[in-house]
Coordinates of C-alpha atoms in Angstrom, one line a residue:
M1238 CA 0.0 -0.3 -0.3
A1239 CA 1.3 3.5 -0.9
A1240 CA 3.1 5.5 1.9
Y1241 CA 1.7 9.0 2.7
Q1242 CA 3.5 12.1 3.3
Q1243 CA 2.1 14.8 5.2
V1244 CA 1.3 18.1 3.6
F1245 CA 0.1 20.8 5.8
D1246 CA -1.2 23.4 3.0
P1247 CA -2.7 20.9 0.3
V1248 CA -5.4 23.2 -0.8
G1249 CA -4.0 25.5 -3.4
G1250 CA -0.7 25.7 -1.5
S1251 CA -2.8 28.0 0.9
L1252 CA -2.9 27.5 4.7
G1253 CA -5.7 29.5 5.0
W1254 CA -7.8 27.4 2.5
S1255 CA -6.5 24.5 4.1
A1256 CA -7.4 25.3 7.5
L1257 CA -11.0 25.7 6.2
F1258 CA -11.0 22.3 4.8
A1259 CA -9.6 20.9 8.2
A1260 CA -12.3 22.5 10.3
L1261 CA -15.2 20.7 8.6
P1262 CA -15.1 18.0 10.5
L1263 CA -14.8 19.5 13.9
I1264 CA -17.5 22.2 12.5
T1265 CA -20.1 19.2 11.7
L1266 CA -19.2 17.3 14.9
F1267 CA -20.2 20.6 16.9
V1268 CA -23.1 21.4 14.7
L1269 CA -24.5 17.9 14.5
L1270 CA -24.2 17.6 18.4
G1271 CA -25.1 21.3 19.8
G1272 CA -26.8 22.5 17.4
L1273 CA -29.3 19.8 15.8
R1274 CA -29.2 17.7 18.7
W1275 CA -27.9 14.7 17.2
K1276 CA -27.3 11.7 19.1
A1277 CA -23.5 11.6 20.1
W1278 CA -22.5 8.0 18.3
K1279 CA -24.4 9.5 14.8
A1280 CA -22.8 12.8 14.8
S1281 CA -19.5 11.1 15.7
L1282 CA -19.8 8.7 12.8
V1283 CA -20.9 11.3 10.3
S1284 CA -18.2 13.9 11.5
L1285 CA -15.7 10.6 11.0
A1286 CA -17.1 10.4 7.2
V1287 CA -16.2 14.1 6.5
A1288 CA -12.7 13.7 7.9
L1289 CA -12.1 10.7 5.7
A1290 CA -13.6 12.7 2.8
V1291 CA -11.5 15.8 3.6
A1292 CA -8.2 13.4 4.1
V1293 CA -8.6 11.6 0.5
L1294 CA -9.9 14.6 -1.7
A1295 CA -8.2 17.8 0.1
Y1296 CA -5.3 16.2 1.5
S1297 CA -4.8 13.4 -1.3
M1298 CA -4.5 10.5 1.4
P1299 CA -4.6 7.1 0.1
V1300 CA -7.8 5.7 1.0
G1301 CA -6.4 2.9 2.5
Q1302 CA -4.2 4.6 4.8
A1303 CA -6.9 7.0 5.9
A1304 CA -8.9 3.8 6.9
L1305 CA -6.1 2.2 8.5
A1306 CA -5.7 5.6 10.4
A1307 CA -9.4 5.2 11.8
S1308 CA -9.0 1.8 12.7
E1309 CA -6.1 2.7 14.7
G1310 CA -8.3 5.3 16.5
A1311 CA -10.8 3.3 17.1
A1312 CA -8.8 0.4 18.7
F1313 CA -7.2 3.1 20.9
G1314 CA -10.7 4.2 21.7
L1315 CA -11.3 0.8 22.8
F1316 CA -8.2 0.0 24.6
P1317 CA -7.0 1.7 26.6
I1318 CA -9.9 4.4 26.9
L1319 CA -13.3 2.3 27.1
F1320 CA -11.3 -0.8 28.8
I1321 CA -10.8 1.8 32.0
V1322 CA -14.5 3.3 31.5
L1323 CA -16.5 -0.4 31.6
N1324 CA -14.2 -1.6 34.5
A1325 CA -15.0 1.4 36.5
L1326 CA -18.7 1.0 35.6
W1327 CA -18.7 -2.5 36.5
I1328 CA -17.2 -2.0 39.7
Y1329 CA -20.3 0.4 40.5
K1330 CA -23.0 -1.6 39.2
M1331 CA -21.8 -4.4 41.5
T1332 CA -22.4 -2.0 44.5
E1333 CA -25.6 -1.0 43.1
I1334 CA -26.9 -4.7 42.7
T1335 CA -25.6 -5.8 46.1
G1336 CA -27.3 -2.6 47.7
W1337 CA -23.6 -1.2 49.1
D1338 CA -24.4 1.8 46.7
A1339 CA -27.4 2.8 49.3
V1340 CA -24.9 2.7 52.1
L1341 CA -22.1 4.6 50.3
R1342 CA -25.2 7.3 49.8
R1343 CA -25.7 7.2 53.6
A1344 CA -21.9 7.3 54.3
F1345 CA -21.4 10.5 52.1
G1346 CA -24.8 12.3 53.6
S1347 CA -23.4 11.8 57.2
L1348 CA -20.3 14.2 56.0
S1349 CA -23.1 16.5 54.6
G1350 CA -26.8 16.2 53.8
D1351 CA -26.3 19.2 51.6
Q1352 CA -26.2 18.3 47.7
R1353 CA -24.2 21.6 47.2
V1354 CA -21.2 20.5 49.5
Q1355 CA -21.3 16.9 48.6
A1356 CA -20.8 18.2 45.0
V1357 CA -17.6 19.7 45.9
I1358 CA -16.5 16.6 47.8
I1359 CA -17.4 13.9 45.4
A1360 CA -17.1 15.5 42.1
F1361 CA -14.4 17.9 42.8
C1362 CA -12.0 16.3 45.6
F1363 CA -13.0 12.5 45.0
G1364 CA -13.0 13.0 41.3
A1365 CA -9.4 14.7 41.5
L1366 CA -8.2 11.5 43.3
L1367 CA -9.5 9.4 40.5
E1368 CA -8.2 11.6 37.8
A1369 CA -4.8 11.3 39.3
L1370 CA -4.8 7.7 39.7
A1371 CA -6.7 6.6 36.4
G1372 CA -8.1 9.6 34.2
F1373 CA -9.5 8.7 30.8
G1374 CA -13.0 9.3 31.6
T1375 CA -13.0 7.5 35.0
P1376 CA -13.9 10.5 37.0
V1377 CA -16.3 11.4 35.3
A1378 CA -18.3 7.8 35.1
V1379 CA -17.8 7.4 38.7
S1380 CA -18.5 10.6 40.0
S1381 CA -21.8 11.0 38.1
V1382 CA -23.5 7.7 39.5
M1383 CA -22.2 8.5 43.0
L1384 CA -23.9 12.1 42.6
M1385 CA -26.8 10.4 41.7
A1386 CA -26.5 7.9 44.4
V1387 CA -26.7 10.8 47.1
G1388 CA -30.1 11.9 45.1
M1389 CA -28.8 14.6 42.5
K1390 CA -31.2 14.7 39.4
P1391 CA -29.1 13.1 36.5
M1392 CA -28.4 15.9 34.1
K1393 CA -27.2 18.1 37.1
A1394 CA -25.0 14.9 38.3
A1395 CA -23.4 14.3 34.9
A1396 CA -22.9 18.4 34.0
V1397 CA -21.5 19.1 37.4
S1398 CA -18.9 15.6 37.0
L1399 CA -17.8 17.2 33.7
V1400 CA -16.9 20.7 35.0
A1401 CA -15.4 19.3 38.2
N1402 CA -13.1 17.1 36.1
T1403 CA -11.0 20.1 34.6
A1404 CA -8.4 21.4 37.0
P1405 CA -7.0 17.7 37.7
V1406 CA -6.7 16.7 34.2
A1407 CA -3.2 18.3 33.7
F1408 CA -1.3 15.9 36.4
G1409 CA -4.1 13.0 35.3
A1410 CA -2.9 9.5 35.6
I1411 CA 0.3 10.2 37.3
A1412 CA 1.0 13.5 35.1
V1413 CA 1.2 11.3 31.9
P1414 CA -0.2 14.6 30.0
I1415 CA 3.1 16.5 31.2
T1416 CA 5.4 13.6 31.1
T1417 CA 4.4 13.0 27.6
L1418 CA 4.8 16.5 26.2
G1419 CA 8.6 16.4 28.0
K1420 CA 9.2 13.6 26.0
I1421 CA 8.1 14.8 22.8
T1422 CA 9.6 18.1 23.0
G1423 CA 12.9 17.7 24.6
M1424 CA 11.6 19.9 27.7
D1425 CA 12.3 18.8 31.1
A1426 CA 9.3 17.4 32.4
A1427 CA 9.6 18.4 36.0
D1428 CA 10.1 22.2 34.7
L1429 CA 6.9 22.0 32.7
G1430 CA 4.8 20.5 35.5
A1431 CA 6.0 23.7 37.5
M1432 CA 4.5 25.7 34.9
V1433 CA 1.4 23.9 34.8
G1434 CA 1.1 24.3 38.8
R1435 CA 1.5 28.2 38.1
Q1436 CA -1.6 28.2 35.7
T1437 CA -4.0 25.1 36.9
P1438 CA -4.5 26.5 40.2
L1439 CA -6.1 29.4 39.4
L1440 CA -8.8 27.1 37.8
A1441 CA -9.0 25.0 41.0
L1442 CA -9.8 28.4 43.1
F1443 CA -13.2 28.8 41.1
V1444 CA -14.2 25.3 39.9
P1445 CA -15.8 24.8 43.6
L1446 CA -17.5 28.0 43.4
V1447 CA -18.9 27.2 39.9
L1448 CA -20.2 23.6 41.3
V1449 CA -22.4 25.2 44.0
F1450 CA -23.7 27.8 41.5
M1451 CA -24.8 24.9 39.0
V1452 CA -26.4 23.0 41.6
D1453 CA -28.2 25.7 43.5
G1454 CA -27.7 29.2 41.3
K1455 CA -26.7 32.0 43.3
R1456 CA -28.4 31.2 46.7
G1457 CA -25.9 27.9 46.8
V1458 CA -22.9 30.4 46.5
R1459 CA -24.2 32.7 49.2
Q1460 CA -24.8 30.0 51.4
T1461 CA -22.1 27.5 51.1
W1462 CA -19.3 29.6 49.8
P1463 CA -17.0 29.3 52.6
V1464 CA -17.0 25.3 51.6
A1465 CA -16.1 26.4 48.2
L1466 CA -13.2 28.8 48.9
V1467 CA -11.7 26.7 51.5
G1468 CA -12.0 23.6 49.7
G1469 CA -10.6 25.3 46.4
L1470 CA -7.8 27.1 48.2
A1471 CA -6.3 24.0 49.9
F1472 CA -6.6 21.9 46.4
A1473 CA -4.8 25.1 44.6
G1474 CA -1.9 25.5 47.3
A1475 CA -1.6 22.0 47.4
Q1476 CA -1.3 21.6 43.7
F1477 CA 1.2 24.5 43.2
V1478 CA 3.4 23.4 46.1
S1479 CA 3.5 19.6 45.1
A1480 CA 4.0 20.7 41.4
N1481 CA 6.7 23.3 42.0
Y1482 CA 8.8 21.9 45.2
I1483 CA 7.5 17.8 45.6
S1484 CA 6.5 16.1 42.7
Y1485 CA 4.5 17.2 39.6
E1486 CA 3.7 13.4 39.2
I1487 CA 1.8 13.4 42.5
A1488 CA 0.4 17.1 42.6
D1489 CA -3.3 16.0 42.2
I1490 CA -3.0 13.2 44.8
V1491 CA -1.7 15.6 47.3
A1492 CA -4.2 18.4 46.2
A1493 CA -7.3 15.9 46.5
F1494 CA -6.6 14.8 50.0
A1495 CA -5.8 18.7 51.1
G1496 CA -9.4 19.7 49.3
A1497 CA -11.0 16.7 51.0
L1498 CA -9.6 17.3 54.4
A1499 CA -10.0 21.1 54.5
V1500 CA -13.7 20.6 53.6
V1501 CA -13.9 18.4 56.4
G1502 CA -12.6 20.2 58.6
I1503 CA -14.5 23.4 57.9
L1504 CA -17.6 21.2 58.1
R1505 CA -17.0 20.5 61.8
V1506 CA -17.1 23.9 62.7
W1507 CA -19.3 25.7 60.3
Q1508 CA -22.5 24.2 58.6
P1509 CA -24.7 26.3 55.9
K1510 CA -27.8 27.8 57.5
E1511 CA -29.9 26.2 54.9
V1512 CA -29.3 22.5 54.0
L1513 CA -30.4 21.5 50.0
T1514 CA -31.4 17.9 50.2
A1515 CA -32.5 15.3 47.6
Q1516 CA -36.3 15.5 47.0
G1517 CA -38.3 12.3 46.6
P1518 CA -36.6 8.8 45.7
A1519 CA -33.3 8.4 44.6
P1520 CA -32.8 8.5 40.5
V1521 CA -32.3 5.8 38.5
V1522 CA -28.3 5.2 38.4
A1523 CA -26.5 3.5 35.7
G1524 CA -29.4 1.7 34.2
G1525 CA -30.3 0.3 37.9
S1526 CA -33.7 0.8 40.1
T1527 CA -34.5 3.1 42.5
A1528 CA -34.5 2.0 46.1
T1529 CA -37.3 -0.9 47.1
A1530 CA -38.5 -2.4 50.0
E1531 CA -36.1 -5.4 49.4
S1532 CA -33.1 -2.8 49.1
D1533 CA -34.2 -0.9 52.3
A1534 CA -34.0 -4.2 54.0
V1535 CA -30.6 -5.1 52.8
L1536 CA -29.7 -1.7 53.9
R1537 CA -31.2 -1.8 57.5
R1538 CA -29.2 -5.1 58.1
R1539 CA -25.7 -3.7 56.9
Q1540 CA -26.0 -0.9 58.7
T1541 CA -26.5 -2.8 61.9
G1542 CA -22.9 -4.2 61.3
E1543 CA -20.0 -2.1 62.5
G1544 CA -17.5 -0.9 59.7
S1545 CA -20.6 -0.8 57.1
A1546 CA -19.6 2.5 55.6
L1547 CA -15.9 1.4 55.4
K1548 CA -17.2 -1.5 53.4
A1549 CA -19.2 0.6 51.3
F1550 CA -16.4 2.7 50.5
A1551 CA -14.4 -0.5 49.9
P1552 CA -14.1 -1.0 46.2
Y1553 CA -12.9 2.7 45.8
L1554 CA -10.2 2.2 48.7
I1555 CA -9.3 -1.0 46.6
I1556 CA -8.7 0.9 43.5
V1557 CA -6.6 3.8 45.3
A1558 CA -4.4 1.0 47.1
L1559 CA -4.0 -0.8 43.8
F1560 CA -3.0 2.3 41.7
S1561 CA -0.7 3.2 44.4
V1562 CA 1.2 0.0 44.3
A1563 CA 0.9 -0.2 40.4
T1564 CA 2.7 3.3 40.4
A1565 CA 5.4 2.5 43.0
G1566 CA 8.8 3.0 41.8
P1567 CA 9.9 -1.0 41.5
V1568 CA 6.4 -2.2 40.6
K1569 CA 6.1 0.6 37.9
T1570 CA 9.2 0.0 36.2
W1571 CA 8.5 -4.1 36.4
L1572 CA 5.4 -3.4 34.9
E1573 CA 6.6 -1.1 32.1
A1574 CA 9.2 -3.6 31.0
H1575 CA 6.4 -6.3 31.0
S1576 CA 3.6 -4.2 29.8
G1577 CA 2.7 -6.2 26.8
W1578 CA 3.1 -5.5 23.0
K1579 CA 3.8 -2.6 21.0
F1580 CA 3.8 -2.8 17.4
A1581 CA 3.6 -0.6 14.2
W1582 CA 0.0 -0.6 13.1
P1583 CA -0.1 -3.5 10.3
G1584 CA 0.0 -1.5 6.8
L1585 CA -0.1 2.0 8.0
D1586 CA 2.6 4.1 6.7
V1587 CA 2.6 7.8 7.4
V1588 CA 5.7 10.1 7.6
N1589 CA 5.7 13.7 8.5
A1590 CA 6.6 16.6 6.4
K1591 CA 10.2 15.8 6.7
G1592 CA 10.0 12.4 5.9
E1593 CA 10.2 11.0 9.5
P1594 CA 7.9 8.1 10.7
L1595 CA 5.3 9.3 13.3
S1596 CA 5.3 7.8 16.7
S1597 CA 1.2 7.5 16.4
V1598 CA 1.7 4.7 13.8
T1599 CA 2.6 2.5 17.0
Y1600 CA 0.1 1.1 18.7
N1601 CA 0.6 0.1 22.3
F1602 CA -1.0 -2.7 23.7
N1603 CA 0.2 -2.2 27.4
V1604 CA -2.4 -4.6 29.0
F1605 CA -0.4 -5.2 32.0
N1606 CA 0.5 -1.9 33.1
A1607 CA -2.8 -0.3 31.9
G1608 CA -5.3 1.4 34.0
G1609 CA -8.2 -0.9 33.0
T1610 CA -6.4 -3.6 34.1
V1611 CA -5.8 -2.4 37.7
L1612 CA -9.6 -1.8 37.5
L1613 CA -10.1 -5.2 36.4
V1614 CA -8.3 -6.7 39.4
A1615 CA -10.2 -4.4 41.6
G1616 CA -13.6 -5.4 40.5
L1617 CA -12.6 -9.0 41.2
L1618 CA -11.8 -8.2 44.5
T1619 CA -14.7 -6.2 45.1
A1620 CA -16.9 -9.5 43.9
V1621 CA -14.9 -11.5 46.4
L1622 CA -15.6 -8.8 49.4
Y1623 CA -19.2 -8.6 48.3
G1624 CA -19.3 -12.4 47.9
I1625 CA -21.0 -12.1 44.5
G1626 CA -20.8 -15.0 42.6
V1627 CA -19.1 -15.7 39.1
R1628 CA -22.6 -15.8 37.4
R1629 CA -23.7 -12.5 38.7
T1630 CA -20.2 -10.9 38.3
T1631 CA -19.9 -11.9 34.6
G1632 CA -24.0 -10.8 34.2
A1633 CA -23.0 -7.7 35.6
Y1634 CA -20.3 -7.0 33.1
A1635 CA -22.4 -8.2 30.4
D1636 CA -25.1 -5.8 31.4
T1637 CA -22.7 -2.8 31.4
V1638 CA -21.4 -3.5 27.7
R1639 CA -25.1 -3.8 26.8
Q1640 CA -26.1 -0.4 28.5
F1641 CA -23.3 1.4 27.3
R1642 CA -23.1 -0.3 23.5
W1643 CA -23.7 3.4 21.8
T1644 CA -21.0 5.0 23.9
I1645 CA -19.0 2.4 22.6
V1646 CA -19.7 3.4 19.4
T1647 CA -19.3 7.4 20.0
V1648 CA -15.9 7.0 21.8
M1649 CA -14.3 4.7 18.9
A1650 CA -15.8 7.0 16.4
V1651 CA -14.4 9.9 18.2
L1652 CA -10.8 8.5 18.1
A1653 CA -10.9 7.4 14.6
L1654 CA -11.6 10.9 13.8
A1655 CA -8.8 12.2 15.8
Y1656 CA -6.2 9.8 14.4
V1657 CA -7.8 10.5 11.0
M1658 CA -7.5 14.4 11.1
N1659 CA -4.1 13.6 13.1
L1660 CA -2.1 11.2 10.6
S1661 CA -3.6 13.3 7.4
G1662 CA -2.3 16.6 8.4
Q1663 CA -5.5 18.4 9.2
T1664 CA -5.0 19.0 13.1
V1665 CA -1.5 20.1 12.6
T1666 CA -2.9 22.5 9.6
L1667 CA -5.3 24.4 12.3
G1668 CA -2.6 25.0 14.6
L1669 CA -0.1 26.4 12.3
F1670 CA -2.8 28.5 10.8
L1671 CA -3.3 29.8 14.8
A1672 CA 0.3 30.0 14.8
Q1673 CA 0.5 32.9 12.5
T1674 CA -0.5 35.4 14.7
G1675 CA 3.0 36.3 15.9
G1676 CA 3.4 37.6 19.6
A1677 CA -0.5 37.3 20.1
F1678 CA -0.2 33.6 19.8
A1679 CA 0.2 33.6 23.5
L1680 CA -3.5 34.5 23.7
L1681 CA -4.7 31.6 21.5
S1682 CA -1.8 29.4 22.5
P1683 CA -4.4 27.5 24.9
V1684 CA -7.1 27.4 22.4
V1685 CA -4.8 24.9 20.4
G1686 CA -4.5 22.6 23.5
W1687 CA -8.6 23.2 24.0
L1688 CA -9.3 22.1 20.1
G1689 CA -6.9 19.0 20.7
V1690 CA -8.7 17.7 23.7
A1691 CA -12.3 18.5 22.4
V1692 CA -11.5 16.6 19.7
T1693 CA -9.4 13.7 21.3
G1694 CA -10.9 14.0 24.8
S1695 CA -7.4 13.4 26.1
D1696 CA -4.8 15.8 27.3
T1697 CA -2.2 13.6 26.7
S1698 CA -3.2 13.2 22.9
S1699 CA -3.5 16.9 22.4
N1700 CA 0.2 17.2 23.8
S1701 CA 1.1 14.3 21.6
L1702 CA -0.6 16.3 18.7
F1703 CA 0.8 19.9 19.4
G1704 CA 3.3 19.8 21.5
M1705 CA 6.1 20.5 18.8
L1706 CA 3.9 23.0 17.2
Q1707 CA 4.1 24.9 20.6
V1708 CA 7.5 25.0 20.4
A1709 CA 8.1 25.9 16.9
A1710 CA 5.6 28.9 17.7
A1711 CA 7.7 29.8 21.0
E1712 CA 11.1 29.9 18.8
K1713 CA 9.5 32.0 16.0
T1714 CA 7.8 34.4 18.2
G1715 CA 10.7 34.5 21.3
I1716 CA 7.9 33.5 23.7
S1717 CA 9.3 31.0 26.5
S1718 CA 8.8 27.1 25.1
Y1719 CA 7.6 26.3 28.8
L1720 CA 5.1 28.7 28.9
L1721 CA 3.3 27.5 25.4
G1722 CA 3.9 24.1 26.5
A1723 CA 2.2 24.6 29.8
A1724 CA -0.4 26.6 27.8
N1725 CA -1.4 23.6 25.8
T1726 CA -1.7 21.5 28.7
T1727 CA -4.2 23.9 30.7
G1728 CA -5.8 25.2 28.0
G1729 CA -6.5 21.5 27.1
V1730 CA -8.2 20.4 30.5
L1731 CA -11.0 22.9 29.4
G1732 CA -11.9 21.0 26.2
K1733 CA -12.4 17.7 28.4
M1734 CA -16.0 18.5 29.4
I1735 CA -17.2 19.1 25.5
S1736 CA -15.1 16.0 24.2
P1737 CA -17.8 14.0 22.5
Q1738 CA -16.7 10.9 23.9
N1739 CA -16.8 12.1 27.7
L1740 CA -20.3 13.5 26.9
A1741 CA -21.2 10.2 25.7
I1742 CA -19.7 8.6 28.8
A1743 CA -21.4 11.0 31.4
A1744 CA -24.9 11.1 29.5
A1745 CA -24.9 7.1 29.5
V1746 CA -23.9 6.5 32.9
V1747 CA -27.0 8.7 34.3
G1748 CA -29.1 7.0 32.0
L1749 CA -29.4 9.8 29.3
E1750 CA -27.9 8.4 25.9
G1751 CA -29.0 10.5 23.4
R1752 CA -29.2 13.7 25.1
E1753 CA -25.6 14.4 24.7
G1754 CA -26.3 17.5 22.9
E1755 CA -28.6 19.1 25.9
L1756 CA -25.4 18.3 28.1
F1757 CA -23.2 19.9 25.7
R1758 CA -25.1 23.3 25.8
K1759 CA -25.1 23.0 29.7
V1760 CA -21.3 22.8 29.9
V1761 CA -20.0 24.6 27.1
G1762 CA -20.5 28.2 28.6
W1763 CA -18.5 27.4 31.8
G1764 CA -15.5 25.8 29.5
L1765 CA -15.5 28.8 27.4
G1766 CA -15.6 31.1 30.1
M1767 CA -12.7 29.6 31.8
L1768 CA -10.9 29.4 28.5
V1769 CA -10.9 33.3 28.2
V1770 CA -9.5 33.6 31.6
V1771 CA -6.6 31.0 30.9
C1772 CA -6.0 32.6 27.7
A1773 CA -5.8 35.9 29.4
L1774 CA -3.4 34.7 32.2
V1775 CA -1.0 33.1 29.3
Y1776 CA -0.8 36.2 27.7
L1777 CA -0.1 38.5 30.7
Q1778 CA 2.7 35.7 31.6
S1779 CA 4.1 36.4 28.3
T1780 CA 4.4 40.1 29.2
P1781 CA 6.5 42.0 31.8
V1782 CA 3.4 42.2 33.9
L1783 CA 3.2 38.5 34.9
D1784 CA 6.2 37.4 33.4
W1785 CA 7.8 36.7 36.8
M1786 CA 5.6 33.5 37.0
V1787 CA 7.3 31.9 33.9
V1788 CA 9.8 28.8 34.5
R1789 CA 13.7 29.9 33.9

């Protein structure tokens, strides 16, 4: 099969016209999803078809190479992303069918019965811990169902979880996005982490306030701002200190615990005057059923036993423990050495404009040290702990796959779209077009990262895609490469909430498949608003006003 060499201005030799064509798949995706309110899987498949057409007709990519690029992207969507998400949801489903989700709801209620406070504890603090350990959609999936378990309405639970999953993303999965960016660009990963740690804490300050506003409007902010402020300050301070002075790899772990402890601490001495509680029966969670007389009886029996709350938390404690072991020095080294298989995607032959092979044509089936494998082991241990037989355990997994079948299609289609745009050169064309703004590129640099994550759903993928672009722009404009590299990472975290794959995951776990467009409209304003703030911050950091914040 003929090889393909990337060309970034294929339409009449014009970067502008080429960028217009390159933007067509993204325009199609967002119009169908947010404007025409199509279901995510349908919008993703149509947008993939547009990306393939642009790759073949405008970029002259051989049909076979375009199809192979799409197939590798779909495989990446299946593993590791869906492998992580499905296992996380399977674990929650086992807590649901055994009644322990009700105990978990009571346990969170014991900290505070206020849904606004629960949004901060569950979506922001606990979600950040899951992001630190797993990433790739796990925090959104687990936080959404846990918020529903404490009585939050489905759409609100999904939206809150998506917005909460912002500040932690840059340091997610043991800071893989930053480590990847360092390897691709040759910059020091620790210095990159420090620079990101001088940007994302600003988001952490405001996100808890945004969450309580989403739950209860202005009244929520007025009545619970102390909790939101203390939690945000503790999280932001810990993230900054860890990223700059301890280890950027554990920044989110330190921040998550600091934020949670700060919230628990203030609740011991202060409580909101009014408590916003769930009204009516608990909503349906992830395809399950509301509480019945039988589950109430199970709950009463279990609450009579000592340590029942601890057992309800056990699956998540198991997850934390296993990820802590798996990422420890010697274990991590051994797992990486025996991770699985890495191979060139069969038949895919793409080189960049210089004739150099692209790293993205290599597929890494790192099954042994994948986050999904850790979650699979945690699920098996949960089944043993709760005394679930083999038949019910496998049945729960089959039900999870069947329930999220359209989410699986969406995620695989979106990653196929991302790989086609990446390997054909469409995404780089868009980035180069933005880089023409010269010194003002500092203002737009976070938008490039945002664009990458909005398409791929991954800050790691966005950094892989645009890392060298940011370095090249830094060399042309004289702006710090560490600043622009960090801006790509920080801007990218705000694209996470509107990524079609994350929208599909969030909608599916709360039982709202097909309403991804409505969810998109609920969160896109918050994402764009925070993106404007980050753009302004990065621009000021490129000027004498805030250049003292830039890593030297």
